[in-house]
mmCIF file of C-alpha atoms in Angstrom:
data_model
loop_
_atom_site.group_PDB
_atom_site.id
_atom_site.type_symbol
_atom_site.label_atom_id
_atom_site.label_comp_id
_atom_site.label_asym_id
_atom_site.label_seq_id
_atom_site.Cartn_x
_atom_site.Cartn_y
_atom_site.Cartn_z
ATOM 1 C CA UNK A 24 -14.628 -17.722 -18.444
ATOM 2 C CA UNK A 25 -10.960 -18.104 -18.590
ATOM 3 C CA UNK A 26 -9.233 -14.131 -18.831
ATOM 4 C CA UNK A 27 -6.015 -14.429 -20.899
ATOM 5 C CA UNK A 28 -2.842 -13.988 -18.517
ATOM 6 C CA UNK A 29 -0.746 -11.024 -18.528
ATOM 7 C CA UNK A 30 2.834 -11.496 -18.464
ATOM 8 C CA UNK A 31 4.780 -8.119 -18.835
ATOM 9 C CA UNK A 32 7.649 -6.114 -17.270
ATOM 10 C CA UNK A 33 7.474 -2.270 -16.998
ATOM 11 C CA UNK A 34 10.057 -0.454 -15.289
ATOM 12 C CA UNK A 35 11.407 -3.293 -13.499
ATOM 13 C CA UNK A 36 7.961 -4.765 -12.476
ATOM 14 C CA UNK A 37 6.734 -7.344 -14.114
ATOM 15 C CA UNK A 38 3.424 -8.690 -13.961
ATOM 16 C CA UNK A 39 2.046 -11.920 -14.183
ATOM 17 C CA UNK A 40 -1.551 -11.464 -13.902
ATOM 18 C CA UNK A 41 -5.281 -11.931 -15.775
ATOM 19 C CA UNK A 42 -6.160 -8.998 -17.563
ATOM 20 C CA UNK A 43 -8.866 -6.818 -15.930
ATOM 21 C CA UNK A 44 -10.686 -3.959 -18.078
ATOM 22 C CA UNK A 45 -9.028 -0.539 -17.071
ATOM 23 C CA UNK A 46 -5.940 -1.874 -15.355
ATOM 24 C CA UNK A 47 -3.662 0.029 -17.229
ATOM 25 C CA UNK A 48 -5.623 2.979 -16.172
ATOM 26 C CA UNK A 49 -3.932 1.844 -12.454
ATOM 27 C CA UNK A 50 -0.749 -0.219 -13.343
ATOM 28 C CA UNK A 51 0.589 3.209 -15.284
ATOM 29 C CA UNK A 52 4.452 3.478 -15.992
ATOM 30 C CA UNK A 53 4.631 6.330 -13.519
ATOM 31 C CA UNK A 54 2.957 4.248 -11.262
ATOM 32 C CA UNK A 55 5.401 0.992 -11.557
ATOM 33 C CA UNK A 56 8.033 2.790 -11.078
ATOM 34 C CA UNK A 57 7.171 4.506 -8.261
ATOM 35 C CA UNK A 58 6.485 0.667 -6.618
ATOM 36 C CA UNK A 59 9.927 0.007 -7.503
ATOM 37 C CA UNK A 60 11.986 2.537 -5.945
ATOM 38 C CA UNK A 61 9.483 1.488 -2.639
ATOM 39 C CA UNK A 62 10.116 -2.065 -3.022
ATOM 40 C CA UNK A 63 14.559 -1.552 -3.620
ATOM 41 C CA UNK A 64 14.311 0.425 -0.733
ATOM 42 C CA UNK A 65 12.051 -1.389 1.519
ATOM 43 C CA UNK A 66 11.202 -4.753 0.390
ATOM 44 C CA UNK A 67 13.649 -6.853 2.472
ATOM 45 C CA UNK A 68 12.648 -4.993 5.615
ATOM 46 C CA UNK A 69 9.119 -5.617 4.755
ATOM 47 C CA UNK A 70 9.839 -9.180 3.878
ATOM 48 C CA UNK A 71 11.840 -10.096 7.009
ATOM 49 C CA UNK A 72 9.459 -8.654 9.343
ATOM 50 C CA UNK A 73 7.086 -12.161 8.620
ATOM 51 C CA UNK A 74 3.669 -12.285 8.414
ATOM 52 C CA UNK A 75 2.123 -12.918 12.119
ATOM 53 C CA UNK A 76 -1.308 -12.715 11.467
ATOM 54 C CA UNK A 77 -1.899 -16.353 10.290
ATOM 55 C CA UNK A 78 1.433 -17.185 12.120
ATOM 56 C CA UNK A 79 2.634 -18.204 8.493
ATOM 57 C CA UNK A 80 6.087 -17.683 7.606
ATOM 58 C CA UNK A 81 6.734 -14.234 5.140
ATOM 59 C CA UNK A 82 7.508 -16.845 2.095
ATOM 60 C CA UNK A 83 3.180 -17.225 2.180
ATOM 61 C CA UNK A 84 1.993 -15.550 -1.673
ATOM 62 C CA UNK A 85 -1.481 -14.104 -0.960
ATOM 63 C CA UNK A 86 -3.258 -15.126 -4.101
ATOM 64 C CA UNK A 87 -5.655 -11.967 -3.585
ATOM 65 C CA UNK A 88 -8.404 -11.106 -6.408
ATOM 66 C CA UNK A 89 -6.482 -8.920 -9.103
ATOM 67 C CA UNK A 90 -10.057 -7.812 -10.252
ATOM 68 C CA UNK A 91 -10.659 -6.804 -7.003
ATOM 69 C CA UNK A 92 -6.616 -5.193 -6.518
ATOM 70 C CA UNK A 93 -7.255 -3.160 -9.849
ATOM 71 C CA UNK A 94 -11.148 -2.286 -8.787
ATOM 72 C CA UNK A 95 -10.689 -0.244 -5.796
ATOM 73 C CA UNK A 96 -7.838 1.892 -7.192
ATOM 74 C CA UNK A 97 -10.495 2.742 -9.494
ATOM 75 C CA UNK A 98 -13.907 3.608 -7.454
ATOM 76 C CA UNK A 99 -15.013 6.819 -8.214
ATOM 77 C CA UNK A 100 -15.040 8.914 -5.926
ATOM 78 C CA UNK A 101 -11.858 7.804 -4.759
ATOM 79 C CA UNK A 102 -11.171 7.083 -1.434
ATOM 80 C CA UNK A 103 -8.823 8.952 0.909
ATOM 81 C CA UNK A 104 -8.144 6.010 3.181
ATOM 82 C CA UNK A 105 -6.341 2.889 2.440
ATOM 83 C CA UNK A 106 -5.747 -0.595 3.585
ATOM 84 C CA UNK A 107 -2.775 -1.994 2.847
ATOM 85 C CA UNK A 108 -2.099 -5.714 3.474
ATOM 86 C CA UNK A 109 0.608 -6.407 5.925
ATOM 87 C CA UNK A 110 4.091 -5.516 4.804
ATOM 88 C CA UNK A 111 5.742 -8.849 5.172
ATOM 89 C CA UNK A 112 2.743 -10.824 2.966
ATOM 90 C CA UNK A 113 3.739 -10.959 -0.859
ATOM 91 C CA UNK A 114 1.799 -10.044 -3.926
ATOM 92 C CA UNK A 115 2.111 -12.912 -6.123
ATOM 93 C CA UNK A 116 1.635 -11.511 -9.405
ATOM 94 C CA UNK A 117 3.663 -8.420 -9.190
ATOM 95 C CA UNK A 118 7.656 -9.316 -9.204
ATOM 96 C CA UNK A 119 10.758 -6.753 -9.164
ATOM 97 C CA UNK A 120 14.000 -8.626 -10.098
ATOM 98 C CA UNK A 121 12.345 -12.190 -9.721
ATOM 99 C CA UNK A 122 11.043 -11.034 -5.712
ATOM 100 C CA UNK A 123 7.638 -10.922 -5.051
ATOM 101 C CA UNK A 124 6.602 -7.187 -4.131
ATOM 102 C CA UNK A 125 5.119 -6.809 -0.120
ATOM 103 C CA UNK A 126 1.518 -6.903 -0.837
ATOM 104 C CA UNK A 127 1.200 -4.020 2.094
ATOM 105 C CA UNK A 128 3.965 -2.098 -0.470
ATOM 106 C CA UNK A 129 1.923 -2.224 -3.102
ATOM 107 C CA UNK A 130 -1.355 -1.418 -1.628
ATOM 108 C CA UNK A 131 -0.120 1.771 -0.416
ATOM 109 C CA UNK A 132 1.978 2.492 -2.853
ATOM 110 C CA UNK A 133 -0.584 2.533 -5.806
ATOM 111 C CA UNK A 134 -3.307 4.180 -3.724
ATOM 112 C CA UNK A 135 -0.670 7.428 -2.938
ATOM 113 C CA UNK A 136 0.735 7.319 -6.337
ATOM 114 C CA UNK A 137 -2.853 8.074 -7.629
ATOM 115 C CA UNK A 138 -4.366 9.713 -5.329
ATOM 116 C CA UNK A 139 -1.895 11.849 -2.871
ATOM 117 C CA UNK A 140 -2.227 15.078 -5.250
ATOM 118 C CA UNK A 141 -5.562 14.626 -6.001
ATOM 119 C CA UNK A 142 -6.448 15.092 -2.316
ATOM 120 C CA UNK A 143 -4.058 17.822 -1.139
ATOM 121 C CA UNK A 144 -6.022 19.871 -4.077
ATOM 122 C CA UNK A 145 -9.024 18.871 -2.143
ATOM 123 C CA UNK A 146 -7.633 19.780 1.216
ATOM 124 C CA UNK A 147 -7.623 16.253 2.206
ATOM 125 C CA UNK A 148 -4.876 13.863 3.054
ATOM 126 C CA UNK A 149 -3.914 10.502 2.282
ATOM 127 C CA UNK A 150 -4.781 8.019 5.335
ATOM 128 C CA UNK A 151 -3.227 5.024 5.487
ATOM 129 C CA UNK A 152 -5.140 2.155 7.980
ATOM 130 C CA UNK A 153 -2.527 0.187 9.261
ATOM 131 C CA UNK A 154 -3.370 -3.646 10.392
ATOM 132 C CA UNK A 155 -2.429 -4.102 14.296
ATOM 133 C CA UNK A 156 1.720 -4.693 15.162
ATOM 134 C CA UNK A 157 3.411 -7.480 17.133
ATOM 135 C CA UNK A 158 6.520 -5.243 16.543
ATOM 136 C CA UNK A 159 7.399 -1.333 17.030
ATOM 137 C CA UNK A 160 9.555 -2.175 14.005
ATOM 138 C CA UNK A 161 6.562 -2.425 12.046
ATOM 139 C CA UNK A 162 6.050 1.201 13.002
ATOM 140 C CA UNK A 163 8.957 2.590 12.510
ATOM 141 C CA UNK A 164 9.175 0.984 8.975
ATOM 142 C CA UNK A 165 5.804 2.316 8.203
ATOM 143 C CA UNK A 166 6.856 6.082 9.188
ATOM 144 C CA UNK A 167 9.595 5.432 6.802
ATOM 145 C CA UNK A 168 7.768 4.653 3.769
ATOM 146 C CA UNK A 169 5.594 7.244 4.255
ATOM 147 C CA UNK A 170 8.277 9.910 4.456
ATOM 148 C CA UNK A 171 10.039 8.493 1.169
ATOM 149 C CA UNK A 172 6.662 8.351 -0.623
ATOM 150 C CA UNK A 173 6.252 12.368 0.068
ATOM 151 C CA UNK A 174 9.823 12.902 -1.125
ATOM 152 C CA UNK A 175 9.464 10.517 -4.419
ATOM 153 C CA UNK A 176 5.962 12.283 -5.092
ATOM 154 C CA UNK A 177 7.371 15.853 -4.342
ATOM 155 C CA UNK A 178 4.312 16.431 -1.331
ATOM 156 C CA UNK A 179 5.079 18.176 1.658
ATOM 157 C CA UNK A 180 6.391 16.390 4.703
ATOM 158 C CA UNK A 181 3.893 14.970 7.176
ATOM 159 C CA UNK A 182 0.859 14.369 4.258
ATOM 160 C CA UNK A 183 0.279 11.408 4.601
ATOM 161 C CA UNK A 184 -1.293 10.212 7.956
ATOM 162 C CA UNK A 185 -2.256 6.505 9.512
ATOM 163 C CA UNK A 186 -4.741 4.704 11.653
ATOM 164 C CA UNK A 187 -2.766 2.436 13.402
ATOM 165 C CA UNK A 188 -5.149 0.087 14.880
ATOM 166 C CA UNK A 189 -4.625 -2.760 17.344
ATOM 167 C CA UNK A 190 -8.011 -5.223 19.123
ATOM 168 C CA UNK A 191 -8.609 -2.790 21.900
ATOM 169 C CA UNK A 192 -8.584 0.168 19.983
ATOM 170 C CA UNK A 193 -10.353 -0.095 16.961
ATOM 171 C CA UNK A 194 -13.558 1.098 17.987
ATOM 172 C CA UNK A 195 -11.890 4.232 19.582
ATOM 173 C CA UNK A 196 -10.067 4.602 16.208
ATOM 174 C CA UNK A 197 -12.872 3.758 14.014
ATOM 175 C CA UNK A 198 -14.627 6.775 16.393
ATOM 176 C CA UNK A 199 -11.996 9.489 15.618
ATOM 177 C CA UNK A 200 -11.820 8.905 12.251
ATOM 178 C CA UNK A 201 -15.758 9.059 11.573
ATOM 179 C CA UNK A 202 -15.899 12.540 13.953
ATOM 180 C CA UNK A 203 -12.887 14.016 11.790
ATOM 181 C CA UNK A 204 -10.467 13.643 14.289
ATOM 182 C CA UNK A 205 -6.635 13.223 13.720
ATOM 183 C CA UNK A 206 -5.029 14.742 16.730
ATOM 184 C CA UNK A 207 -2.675 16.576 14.483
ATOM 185 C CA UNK A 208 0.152 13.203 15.051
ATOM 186 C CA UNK A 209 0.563 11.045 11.266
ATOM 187 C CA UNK A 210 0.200 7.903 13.398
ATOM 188 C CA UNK A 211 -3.068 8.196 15.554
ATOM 189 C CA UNK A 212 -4.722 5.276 17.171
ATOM 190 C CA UNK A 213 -3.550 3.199 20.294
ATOM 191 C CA UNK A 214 -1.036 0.954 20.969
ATOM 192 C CA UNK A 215 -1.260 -2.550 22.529
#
C-alpha cells in the first residue's frame, strides 16, 4: 500500500516523509521549532563528530521507519527514557535549510519537547540513554544540549538526566536504572 508523501516546511523544518495517522499530533509547530533552534545551534557539532558505530562516514542518511519515529512519541503511557540515535547519523526526511537534522537531535529533541513537563508534574525526569562514545566530545556535546533544552523549555537546570552506556557497563547501568538508582550526577553509567 503506497502512503502518499509528505513534503512540507514548518518553522524552518521541512519534511519529506509518508504520512502516518497522528503525526501531527508529534510533528506540532511548537515542536519543529524547538528542533530548529537545537539543530542551528548544534547540528554541525553533531554532524562533524561522524558516525563510528558502522565506521561509516557522518554523510550516511539512516532511512529509519517514520511509522515507527512517529509511533513511539506516541505510546501511551509515555515513556520517561529515551534513545536517541547517535548525534552524527542524519534523519533523512527531516531537513532545516536544505541539512539533514542529526537523527540523535531529533530523537531527543521530540521526546523532551513532549514529554519534559509532563514528567516533572509527575515527579519524574526525562532520561536520556546515550549509545557508547569513542570521544569525550561526544559527552560534553551531549551535556550541552541538555542544558539548552531546559533553558528553551523553561525547566529547571539539571532535569534532564542520561545513561551513558559503553560494552562493559551496560549491565551495571541497565541494573541502576531498574533499582531506581541515579546517583544524584545527570550523566550516570561508566566510562570505557
Amino acid at each position: 500500500m503506497n502512503t502518499p508523501e509528505l513534503s512540507i516546511t514548518i518553522n524552518g523544518i521541512a519534511l519529506s516523509a509518508p504520512r502516518v495517522p497522528r503525526q501531527k499530533e508529534v510533528l506540532t509547530a511548537e515542536a519543529l521549532s524547538f528542533l530548529a533552534r537545537l539543530h542551528e545551534e548544534f547540528g554541525a557539532r553533531a554532524t562533524a563528530l561522524g558516525v563510528r558505530e558502522d565506521g561509516a562516514g557522518a554523510d550516511l542518511i539512516i532511512e529509519a521507519s517514520w511509522r515507527a519515529l512517529i509511533t513511539k512519541q506516541l505510546a501511551e503511557p509515555a515513556s520517561s527514557i529515551v534513545r536517541p540515535r547517535c548525534l552524527g547519523r542524519r534523519e533523512g526526511r527531516m531537513f532545516y535549510r536544505g541539512e539533514a537534522l542529526s537523527a540523535g537531535l531529533v530523537d531527543f529533541g521530540i521526546h523532551v519537547h513532549h514529554s519534559a513537563r509532563r514528567l516533572l508534574a509527575e515527579g519524574r525526569a526525562p532520561f536520556v540513554e546515550l549509545p557508547s562514545f569513542e570521544q569525550e566530545e561526544e559527552v560534553a556535546l551531549w551535556q550541552e544540549i541538555f542544558s539548552r533544552a531546559e533553558q528553551l523549555l523553561e525547566i529547571p537546570d539539571g532535569t534532564i538526566r542520561a545513561i551513558h552506556l559503553n560494552p562493559r557497563a551496560a549491565a551495571e547501568a541497565r541494573s541502576a536504572r531498574t533499582a531506581g538508582t541515579t546517583g544524584g550526577r545527570r550523566l550516570t553509567g561508566a566510562a570505557a
